[in-house]
Coordinates of C-alpha atoms (C1' of nucleotides) in Angstrom, one line a residue:
Chain A
M1 CA 109.8 100.7 134.0
K2 CA 107.1 99.2 136.2
K3 CA 106.5 95.5 136.0
H4 CA 102.9 94.6 135.6
S5 CA 102.4 91.9 138.2
Y6 CA 98.7 92.0 138.7
E7 CA 97.3 90.0 141.5
Y8 CA 94.6 91.4 143.8
P9 CA 93.2 93.9 144.4
R10 CA 91.2 94.4 141.2
P11 CA 88.4 96.8 140.5
A12 CA 84.9 95.3 140.6
L13 CA 83.2 95.1 137.3
A14 CA 79.6 96.0 136.8
T15 CA 77.2 96.9 134.0
D16 CA 74.4 99.5 134.1
C17 CA 71.7 99.8 131.6
V18 CA 69.9 102.9 130.1
I19 CA 66.5 101.7 129.0
F20 CA 64.7 103.9 126.5
G21 CA 61.0 103.7 125.8
F22 CA 58.6 105.9 123.8
D23 CA 55.1 106.7 124.8
G24 CA 52.6 109.6 124.5
G25 CA 54.9 111.2 122.0
E26 CA 57.7 111.4 124.5
L27 CA 61.0 109.6 125.0
K28 CA 61.1 107.8 128.4
L29 CA 63.6 106.2 130.6
L30 CA 63.1 103.2 132.9
L31 CA 64.5 103.8 136.4
I32 CA 64.8 101.5 139.5
E33 CA 64.5 102.5 143.1
R34 CA 67.4 101.3 145.1
E35 CA 66.5 99.2 148.1
K36 CA 69.9 99.3 149.8
E37 CA 72.6 101.8 150.8
P38 CA 74.3 103.6 149.4
F39 CA 71.7 105.9 147.8
K40 CA 68.9 103.9 149.4
N41 CA 65.5 104.9 148.0
K42 CA 67.1 106.9 145.2
W43 CA 66.4 106.3 141.6
S44 CA 69.1 104.6 139.6
L45 CA 69.8 102.7 136.4
P46 CA 69.3 98.9 136.6
G47 CA 72.8 97.4 137.0
G48 CA 74.7 94.6 138.6
F49 CA 78.1 92.9 138.8
V50 CA 79.6 90.9 135.9
F51 CA 79.9 87.2 136.6
M52 CA 83.0 85.2 135.6
E53 CA 81.2 83.1 133.0
E54 CA 79.4 85.9 131.1
T55 CA 80.3 88.7 128.8
T56 CA 79.4 92.2 129.7
E57 CA 76.7 92.1 127.1
Q58 CA 75.2 88.9 128.5
C59 CA 75.4 90.6 131.9
A60 CA 73.4 93.6 130.6
N61 CA 70.8 91.3 129.1
R62 CA 70.5 89.4 132.3
I63 CA 70.0 92.6 134.3
L64 CA 67.4 93.7 131.8
L65 CA 65.5 90.5 132.4
E66 CA 66.0 90.3 136.2
K67 CA 65.3 93.9 137.0
A68 CA 62.7 94.8 134.4
G69 CA 61.5 91.7 132.8
I70 CA 62.8 92.8 129.5
K71 CA 64.3 90.5 126.9
N72 CA 65.1 90.2 123.2
V73 CA 65.5 93.9 122.7
F74 CA 68.0 96.1 120.9
I75 CA 71.0 96.6 123.1
E76 CA 74.3 98.3 122.4
Q77 CA 77.4 99.0 124.4
L78 CA 77.6 102.7 125.4
Y79 CA 80.7 103.5 127.3
T80 CA 82.8 102.3 130.2
F81 CA 82.8 104.6 133.3
S82 CA 85.8 104.2 135.5
K83 CA 86.2 107.2 137.9
T84 CA 87.8 105.8 141.0
D85 CA 85.3 107.2 143.4
R86 CA 82.1 106.6 141.3
D87 CA 80.9 104.1 143.9
P88 CA 81.5 105.1 147.6
R89 CA 81.9 101.5 148.8
E90 CA 84.7 100.4 146.6
R91 CA 86.3 100.7 143.2
V92 CA 83.7 99.7 140.6
V93 CA 84.2 100.1 136.8
S94 CA 80.9 100.0 134.9
V95 CA 80.5 98.9 131.3
T96 CA 77.2 100.6 130.3
Y97 CA 74.7 99.6 127.7
Y98 CA 71.6 101.2 126.3
A99 CA 68.5 99.4 125.3
L100 CA 65.5 100.4 123.1
V101 CA 62.3 98.9 124.2
N102 CA 58.8 98.8 122.9
R103 CA 56.9 99.8 126.0
N104 CA 53.7 98.0 125.3
Q105 CA 55.5 94.7 125.0
F106 CA 56.8 94.8 128.5
E107 CA 54.4 97.0 130.5
L108 CA 53.1 94.2 132.7
I109 CA 56.5 92.7 133.5
A110 CA 58.5 95.8 134.4
G111 CA 58.5 96.4 138.1
R112 CA 57.6 92.9 139.1
D113 CA 58.8 91.3 142.3
T114 CA 60.0 93.7 144.9
V115 CA 61.8 95.9 142.4
K116 CA 60.1 99.3 142.0
A117 CA 60.5 100.4 138.5
E118 CA 59.1 103.5 136.8
W119 CA 59.2 105.2 133.4
F120 CA 60.3 108.9 133.5
S121 CA 60.1 111.5 130.7
I122 CA 63.6 112.5 129.8
S123 CA 62.7 116.0 130.6
E124 CA 61.8 115.0 134.2
I125 CA 64.6 112.7 135.3
P126 CA 65.0 112.8 139.1
K127 CA 68.3 113.0 140.9
L128 CA 70.1 109.7 140.3
A129 CA 72.4 107.5 142.3
F130 CA 76.2 107.3 141.6
D131 CA 77.3 108.8 138.3
H132 CA 74.1 107.6 136.6
R133 CA 73.2 111.1 135.4
D134 CA 76.5 111.1 133.3
I135 CA 75.6 107.8 131.9
V136 CA 72.1 108.9 130.9
K137 CA 73.6 112.0 129.3
A138 CA 76.0 109.9 127.3
A139 CA 73.2 107.6 126.2
L140 CA 71.1 110.5 125.0
I141 CA 73.9 111.9 122.9
R142 CA 74.6 108.4 121.5
L143 CA 71.0 107.8 120.6
K144 CA 70.8 111.2 118.9
G145 CA 73.7 110.3 116.8
K146 CA 72.5 106.8 116.2
V147 CA 69.0 107.4 114.9
R148 CA 70.3 109.6 112.1
Y149 CA 72.2 106.9 110.3
Q150 CA 70.7 103.6 111.6
P151 CA 67.1 102.7 111.6
V152 CA 67.0 101.9 115.3
G153 CA 64.1 104.1 116.2
F154 CA 61.6 101.4 115.1
E155 CA 62.7 99.3 118.1
L156 CA 60.8 101.8 120.2
L157 CA 57.5 101.6 118.3
N158 CA 54.9 98.9 117.9
E159 CA 55.2 96.8 114.9
K160 CA 52.5 98.9 113.3
F161 CA 52.9 102.6 113.6
T162 CA 51.8 105.8 111.9
L163 CA 54.1 108.2 110.2
T164 CA 53.1 110.8 112.7
Q165 CA 54.3 108.5 115.5
L166 CA 57.5 107.9 113.7
Q167 CA 58.0 111.6 113.2
Q168 CA 57.3 112.4 116.9
L169 CA 59.8 109.8 117.9
Y170 CA 62.5 111.5 115.8
E171 CA 61.5 114.9 117.0
S172 CA 61.7 113.9 120.6
I173 CA 65.0 112.1 120.2
L174 CA 66.6 114.8 118.1
E175 CA 64.9 117.6 120.1
T176 CA 63.9 119.5 117.0
A177 CA 60.9 120.1 115.0
I178 CA 60.7 118.4 111.6
D179 CA 58.6 119.4 108.6
K180 CA 55.9 116.9 108.1
R181 CA 56.0 116.8 104.3
N182 CA 59.7 116.6 104.0
F183 CA 59.9 113.9 106.7
R184 CA 57.4 111.7 105.0
K185 CA 58.9 112.3 101.6
K186 CA 62.4 111.3 102.8
I187 CA 61.4 108.3 104.9
L188 CA 59.1 106.8 102.3
A189 CA 61.7 107.4 99.5
M190 CA 64.1 105.0 101.3
G191 CA 61.6 102.1 100.6
L192 CA 62.1 100.7 104.1
L193 CA 58.4 101.1 105.2
K194 CA 55.6 98.8 104.2
A195 CA 52.3 100.6 103.9
L196 CA 49.6 98.4 105.6
D197 CA 45.9 98.3 104.7
E198 CA 45.1 98.9 108.3
K199 CA 44.2 102.3 109.7
E200 CA 43.8 103.8 113.2
K201 CA 40.5 103.2 114.9
N202 CA 38.6 105.2 117.5
V203 CA 40.3 108.5 116.9
A204 CA 38.4 111.8 116.8
H205 CA 39.8 112.7 113.4
K206 CA 40.9 111.2 110.1
A207 CA 42.4 107.8 110.8
A208 CA 46.1 107.5 109.9
R209 CA 47.5 104.6 107.9
Y210 CA 49.7 102.1 109.7
Y211 CA 53.1 101.2 108.4
S212 CA 55.7 98.6 109.4
F213 CA 59.4 98.5 109.0
D214 CA 60.5 96.3 106.1
N215 CA 63.3 94.2 107.5
K216 CA 63.8 92.3 104.2
A217 CA 64.2 95.5 102.3
Y218 CA 66.6 96.8 104.8
K219 CA 68.8 93.8 104.5
V220 CA 69.0 94.2 100.7
F221 CA 69.5 97.9 101.3
T222 CA 72.6 97.5 103.5
Q223 CA 74.0 94.7 101.3
T224 CA 73.9 97.0 98.3
G225 CA 76.1 99.5 100.1
F226 CA 73.4 102.2 100.6
N227 CA 73.2 103.9 104.0
F228 CA 70.2 104.9 106.0
E229 CA 70.4 108.6 106.7
L230 CA 67.8 110.9 108.0
Chain B
M1 CA 65.8 86.1 141.7
K2 CA 69.5 85.8 142.1
K3 CA 71.0 87.8 144.9
H4 CA 74.1 89.8 143.8
S5 CA 76.6 89.1 146.5
Y6 CA 79.8 89.9 144.7
E7 CA 83.0 88.8 146.3
Y8 CA 85.8 87.2 144.4
P9 CA 86.5 86.0 141.8
R10 CA 86.4 89.1 139.6
P11 CA 87.5 89.4 136.0
A12 CA 90.8 91.1 135.6
L13 CA 90.6 94.6 134.0
A14 CA 93.0 95.8 131.4
T15 CA 93.3 98.4 128.6
D16 CA 94.7 98.0 125.2
C17 CA 95.6 100.9 122.9
V18 CA 95.3 101.2 119.1
I19 CA 97.9 103.9 118.1
F20 CA 97.5 105.5 114.7
G21 CA 100.1 107.4 112.9
F22 CA 100.3 108.8 109.4
D23 CA 103.4 108.7 107.2
G24 CA 104.4 108.5 103.6
G25 CA 100.7 109.1 102.6
E26 CA 99.6 106.1 104.6
L27 CA 97.8 105.3 107.8
K28 CA 100.0 103.3 110.2
L29 CA 99.6 101.3 113.4
L30 CA 102.1 101.0 116.2
L31 CA 102.5 97.4 117.4
I32 CA 104.5 95.8 120.2
E33 CA 106.2 92.5 120.1
R34 CA 105.2 90.3 123.1
E35 CA 108.1 89.2 125.2
K36 CA 106.2 86.6 127.2
E37 CA 103.8 83.8 126.8
P38 CA 101.1 83.6 125.7
F39 CA 101.7 84.7 122.2
K40 CA 105.4 85.2 122.8
N41 CA 107.1 87.0 119.9
K42 CA 103.7 87.8 118.4
W43 CA 102.7 91.4 117.6
S44 CA 100.1 92.9 119.8
L45 CA 98.6 96.2 120.9
P46 CA 100.3 97.8 123.8
G47 CA 98.2 97.1 126.9
G48 CA 98.3 96.5 130.6
F49 CA 96.2 96.0 133.7
V50 CA 94.3 98.8 135.3
F51 CA 95.5 99.9 138.7
M52 CA 93.2 100.6 141.6
E53 CA 94.0 104.3 141.8
E54 CA 93.7 105.1 138.1
T55 CA 90.8 105.5 135.6
T56 CA 91.0 103.4 132.5
E57 CA 91.8 106.5 130.6
Q58 CA 94.7 107.2 132.9
C59 CA 95.8 103.6 132.5
A60 CA 95.7 104.0 128.7
N61 CA 97.9 107.1 128.9
R62 CA 100.3 105.4 131.2
I63 CA 100.6 102.5 128.8
L64 CA 101.2 104.8 125.9
L65 CA 104.0 106.4 127.8
E66 CA 105.6 103.2 129.2
K67 CA 105.4 101.2 126.1
A68 CA 105.8 103.7 123.4
G69 CA 107.1 106.9 125.0
I70 CA 104.0 108.7 123.8
K71 CA 102.3 111.4 125.8
N72 CA 99.9 114.3 125.4
V73 CA 98.1 113.0 122.4
F74 CA 94.5 112.6 121.3
I75 CA 93.0 109.6 123.0
E76 CA 89.4 108.3 123.0
Q77 CA 87.7 105.3 124.5
L78 CA 86.9 102.8 121.8
Y79 CA 85.0 99.7 123.2
T80 CA 85.2 97.2 126.0
F81 CA 85.9 93.7 124.9
S82 CA 84.7 91.0 127.3
K83 CA 84.6 87.6 125.6
T84 CA 85.3 85.1 128.4
D85 CA 88.1 83.3 126.5
R86 CA 89.8 86.3 125.0
D87 CA 92.9 85.7 127.2
P88 CA 93.8 82.0 127.6
R89 CA 95.3 82.5 131.0
E90 CA 92.3 83.9 132.8
R91 CA 89.3 86.1 132.5
V92 CA 90.4 89.6 131.3
V93 CA 88.1 92.4 130.3
S94 CA 89.8 95.0 128.2
V95 CA 88.7 98.6 127.9
T96 CA 90.3 99.7 124.7
Y97 CA 91.4 103.2 123.5
Y98 CA 92.7 104.6 120.3
A99 CA 95.2 107.3 120.0
L100 CA 96.2 109.7 117.2
V101 CA 99.9 110.5 117.1
N102 CA 102.1 112.7 115.1
R103 CA 104.8 110.3 114.2
N104 CA 107.6 112.8 113.9
Q105 CA 107.0 114.0 117.4
F106 CA 107.7 110.5 118.9
E107 CA 109.9 108.7 116.4
L108 CA 112.9 108.6 118.6
I109 CA 111.1 107.5 121.8
A110 CA 108.9 104.7 120.5
G111 CA 110.6 101.4 120.9
R112 CA 113.0 102.4 123.6
D113 CA 114.1 100.1 126.4
T114 CA 113.6 96.4 125.7
V115 CA 110.2 96.9 124.2
K116 CA 110.3 96.2 120.4
A117 CA 107.8 98.5 118.8
E118 CA 107.2 99.0 115.0
W119 CA 104.9 100.9 112.7
F120 CA 102.8 98.9 110.3
S121 CA 100.7 100.0 107.3
I122 CA 97.1 99.2 108.0
S123 CA 97.2 97.2 104.8
E124 CA 100.0 95.0 106.1
I125 CA 99.0 94.2 109.7
P126 CA 100.5 90.9 110.8
K127 CA 98.7 88.3 112.8
L128 CA 98.0 89.7 116.2
A129 CA 97.8 88.2 119.7
F130 CA 94.5 87.7 121.6
D131 CA 91.5 89.4 120.0
H132 CA 93.6 92.4 118.9
R133 CA 92.6 92.0 115.3
D134 CA 89.0 92.7 116.3
I135 CA 90.1 95.7 118.3
V136 CA 92.0 97.2 115.4
K137 CA 89.0 96.6 113.1
A138 CA 86.7 98.4 115.5
A139 CA 89.2 101.3 115.8
L140 CA 89.4 101.7 112.0
I141 CA 85.6 101.8 111.7
R142 CA 85.5 104.3 114.6
L143 CA 88.2 106.5 113.0
K144 CA 86.4 106.5 109.7
G145 CA 83.3 107.7 111.3
K146 CA 85.1 110.2 113.5
V147 CA 87.1 112.1 110.9
R148 CA 84.0 113.0 109.0
Y149 CA 82.4 115.1 111.7
Q150 CA 85.3 116.0 114.0
P151 CA 88.5 117.6 112.9
V152 CA 90.7 115.0 114.6
G153 CA 92.8 114.2 111.5
F154 CA 95.1 117.1 112.3
E155 CA 96.4 115.2 115.3
L156 CA 98.1 112.9 112.9
L157 CA 99.9 115.6 110.9
N158 CA 102.7 118.1 111.7
E159 CA 101.6 121.5 112.9
K160 CA 102.4 122.7 109.4
F161 CA 101.0 120.6 106.6
T162 CA 100.1 120.9 103.0
L163 CA 96.6 120.5 101.6
T164 CA 97.8 117.5 99.7
Q165 CA 99.0 115.8 102.9
L166 CA 95.6 116.6 104.5
Q167 CA 93.8 115.1 101.5
Q168 CA 96.0 112.0 101.5
L169 CA 95.2 111.5 105.2
Y170 CA 91.5 111.6 104.5
E171 CA 91.8 109.4 101.5
S172 CA 93.7 106.8 103.5
I173 CA 91.4 106.8 106.5
L174 CA 88.2 106.8 104.4
E175 CA 89.7 104.4 101.8
T176 CA 88.4 106.4 99.0
A177 CA 89.6 108.9 96.3
I178 CA 88.7 112.5 96.8
D179 CA 88.5 115.2 94.1
K180 CA 91.3 117.7 94.7
R181 CA 89.4 120.8 93.9
N182 CA 86.3 119.9 95.7
F183 CA 88.3 118.9 98.8
R184 CA 90.2 122.1 98.9
K185 CA 87.1 124.2 98.3
K186 CA 85.2 122.6 101.2
I187 CA 88.0 122.4 103.8
L188 CA 89.0 126.0 103.1
A189 CA 85.4 127.2 103.2
M190 CA 85.1 126.1 106.8
G191 CA 87.7 128.7 107.8
L192 CA 89.5 126.4 110.1
L193 CA 92.8 126.5 108.3
K194 CA 95.4 129.3 108.5
A195 CA 97.4 129.7 105.3
L196 CA 101.0 130.3 106.3
D197 CA 103.6 132.3 104.3
E198 CA 105.9 129.3 104.4
K199 CA 106.2 126.8 101.6
E200 CA 107.8 123.4 101.1
K201 CA 111.5 123.3 100.4
N202 CA 113.7 120.9 98.4
V203 CA 110.9 119.3 96.4
A204 CA 111.3 118.5 92.8
H205 CA 108.2 120.4 91.7
K206 CA 106.2 123.5 92.6
A207 CA 106.4 123.9 96.3
A208 CA 103.1 123.6 98.2
R209 CA 101.9 126.2 100.7
Y210 CA 101.8 125.2 104.4
Y211 CA 98.7 125.5 106.4
S212 CA 98.0 125.0 110.1
F213 CA 94.8 124.2 112.0
D214 CA 93.2 127.2 113.6
N215 CA 92.2 126.1 117.1
K216 CA 90.8 129.5 118.0
A217 CA 88.6 129.6 115.0
Y218 CA 87.4 126.1 115.8
K219 CA 86.4 127.1 119.3
V220 CA 84.3 129.9 118.0
F221 CA 83.0 127.6 115.3
T222 CA 81.7 125.0 117.8
Q223 CA 80.3 127.5 120.2
T224 CA 78.2 129.0 117.5
G225 CA 76.6 125.7 116.9
F226 CA 78.2 124.9 113.6
N227 CA 79.4 121.4 112.9
F228 CA 82.5 120.2 111.2
E229 CA 81.5 117.9 108.4
L230 CA 83.5 116.6 105.5
Chain C
dC1 C1' 116.5 124.5 78.3
dA2 C1' 113.6 120.6 78.0
dA3 C1' 111.3 117.1 80.7
dT4 C1' 109.1 116.0 84.9
dA5 C1' 106.2 116.3 88.8
dA6 C1' 103.0 118.1 91.8
dA7 C1' 100.5 122.7 93.1
dG8 C1' 96.9 125.4 92.3
dT9 C1' 92.6 127.1 90.4
dG10 C1' 86.4 127.8 88.3
dT11 C1' 82.4 126.5 86.2
dT12 C1' 78.5 123.7 85.2
dA13 C1' 75.2 120.1 86.0
dT14 C1' 72.9 117.3 89.2
dT15 C1' 71.2 116.2 93.5
dT16 C1' 69.5 117.2 97.8
dA17 C1' 67.5 120.2 101.3
dT18 C1' 64.2 123.5 102.7
dA19 C1' 60.2 126.3 103.0
dC20 C1' 55.5 126.5 102.8
dA21 C1' 49.3 125.8 102.9
dC22 C1' 45.4 123.7 101.7
dT23 C1' 42.0 119.6 101.3
dA24 C1' 40.3 115.1 103.2
dA25 C1' 38.3 112.3 106.6
dG26 C1' 36.6 111.0 110.8
dT27 C1' 34.4 112.3 115.5
dA28 C1' 31.9 115.1 118.7
dA29 C1' 29.0 118.6 120.0
dA30 C1' 25.3 121.7 119.1
Chain D
dT1 C1' 22.0 116.7 110.6
dT2 C1' 25.0 120.2 110.4
dT3 C1' 28.9 122.5 112.1
dA4 C1' 33.2 122.6 114.5
dC5 C1' 37.3 120.4 115.6
dT6 C1' 41.3 117.7 114.9
dT7 C1' 44.8 115.3 112.6
dA8 C1' 46.0 112.9 108.0
dG9 C1' 47.7 113.5 103.8
dT10 C1' 49.7 115.8 99.7
dG11 C1' 53.3 119.0 95.7
dT12 C1' 56.0 122.7 94.1
dA13 C1' 59.4 126.2 93.8
dT14 C1' 63.8 127.9 95.6
dA15 C1' 68.2 127.5 97.6
dA16 C1' 72.2 125.0 98.8
dA17 C1' 75.4 121.3 98.5
dT18 C1' 77.6 118.0 95.9
dA19 C1' 80.0 116.0 91.9
dA20 C1' 82.3 116.0 87.7
dC21 C1' 85.9 117.7 85.1
dA22 C1' 91.3 120.0 82.6
dC23 C1' 94.6 123.2 82.2
dT24 C1' 98.4 126.6 83.9
dT25 C1' 102.1 127.5 87.2
dT26 C1' 106.4 126.7 89.5
dA27 C1' 110.1 124.4 91.0
dT28 C1' 113.8 120.6 90.2
dT29 C1' 116.5 117.4 87.5
dG30 C1' 119.1 115.7 83.7

DNA sequence: CAATAAAGTGTTATTTATACACTAAGTAAA
DNA sequence: TTTACTTAGTGTATAAATAACACTTTATTG
């Protein structure tokens, strides 16, 4: 049997982040243009190497902040990609994360400095550097699974949102049409939404009521063993 | 903004494997006794460092073979653990996997050589080395989620199994009692089981019929967009 | 041959999911 | 100021899935 002496060389360790946003009824993705070879001027996921004194999750949060000005958002580990040739320069293993971002909250900050950042509809994602297409694909599958049994979709919306916005969000993530009446019935029956007194303004039709996600109710909800399920 | 020059030092990269088996109506876990410090003589998950020329998945399969004589089994990436102090010697990031093993298939091989390996009931897991308890916990949660929408439980059983065995398997993974008639109705209705002509022998009661998982039917099943769900 | 032990089998009630169409309210254009 | 347009908002009936529940059959053992 082989003895595991393990000095150098070691694979490099990086993280890459899939950043989701929601706008104009569509799910979006934040991409960064690479400034250096390899894949210079190609679009890519924001990423970077893991420092010795940080966890991969701390690294992902640091990258979110440094490359897109994003902080304090929902983030979850996605998958670790380790194909030996995924970076042409050297062996790099990437622990990937996905983040859910309320776009309005960060619109000004994203793309600051010299970093060119842009939101893309998930239906119009350009060719990506490295194996980033695989990473995005995995993130979409994960998100689809996730929203059905965890109320994470709200992370993508403003604090106040209409039921139509919420429904559009689910429709675009799940890539399916949902019946309006059944959707509203089900989501309201859970008791996790607070109906606000406020309504839309300056719309050319009947103004929709705003709702907000009731974090307190959700806490009680989970503690009593009930499960969110859509 | 920080520039990402990334020479040494790098975290070491390892994989650890949670190996599930099923026997005597109980879910079991294969553990290895450590021969070296740190945690000498403590139980731990089989693990090892990732070589430059292998993916983390290949590494996990290699470890399964080297440490437990197990090969060609279901294996899936679980999570990457990266707390900076999870190994007292140095910074080690571990990409973990879980495997589902038919115990009968490997009973003789596991624990060969000098490696002391033993199966433990999940209700009687001893104190483990490193953060391995967290890893096991994550694996149990994953497995619970997985068996409900993917027919992976069969990986733990013999090719021929009785419906009672299958039910016990689900009961022990999901940690819940299941109604016999409803279970059989549902699982048979999916059309994924082949009833064999063979029955149990040498049992002190009515002999149960053997079934096997119908891989062909499952292929068609998935291709036609239906989903396994229990 | 009686006792034991697990296999095997249907029906009913309840809950959940699905399908479906009109009225209300606000703005913009004629 | 009236009409057209656009989206908000609402209930019911049917179908499907789930959950609850008990006795007969078949083999072995003492």
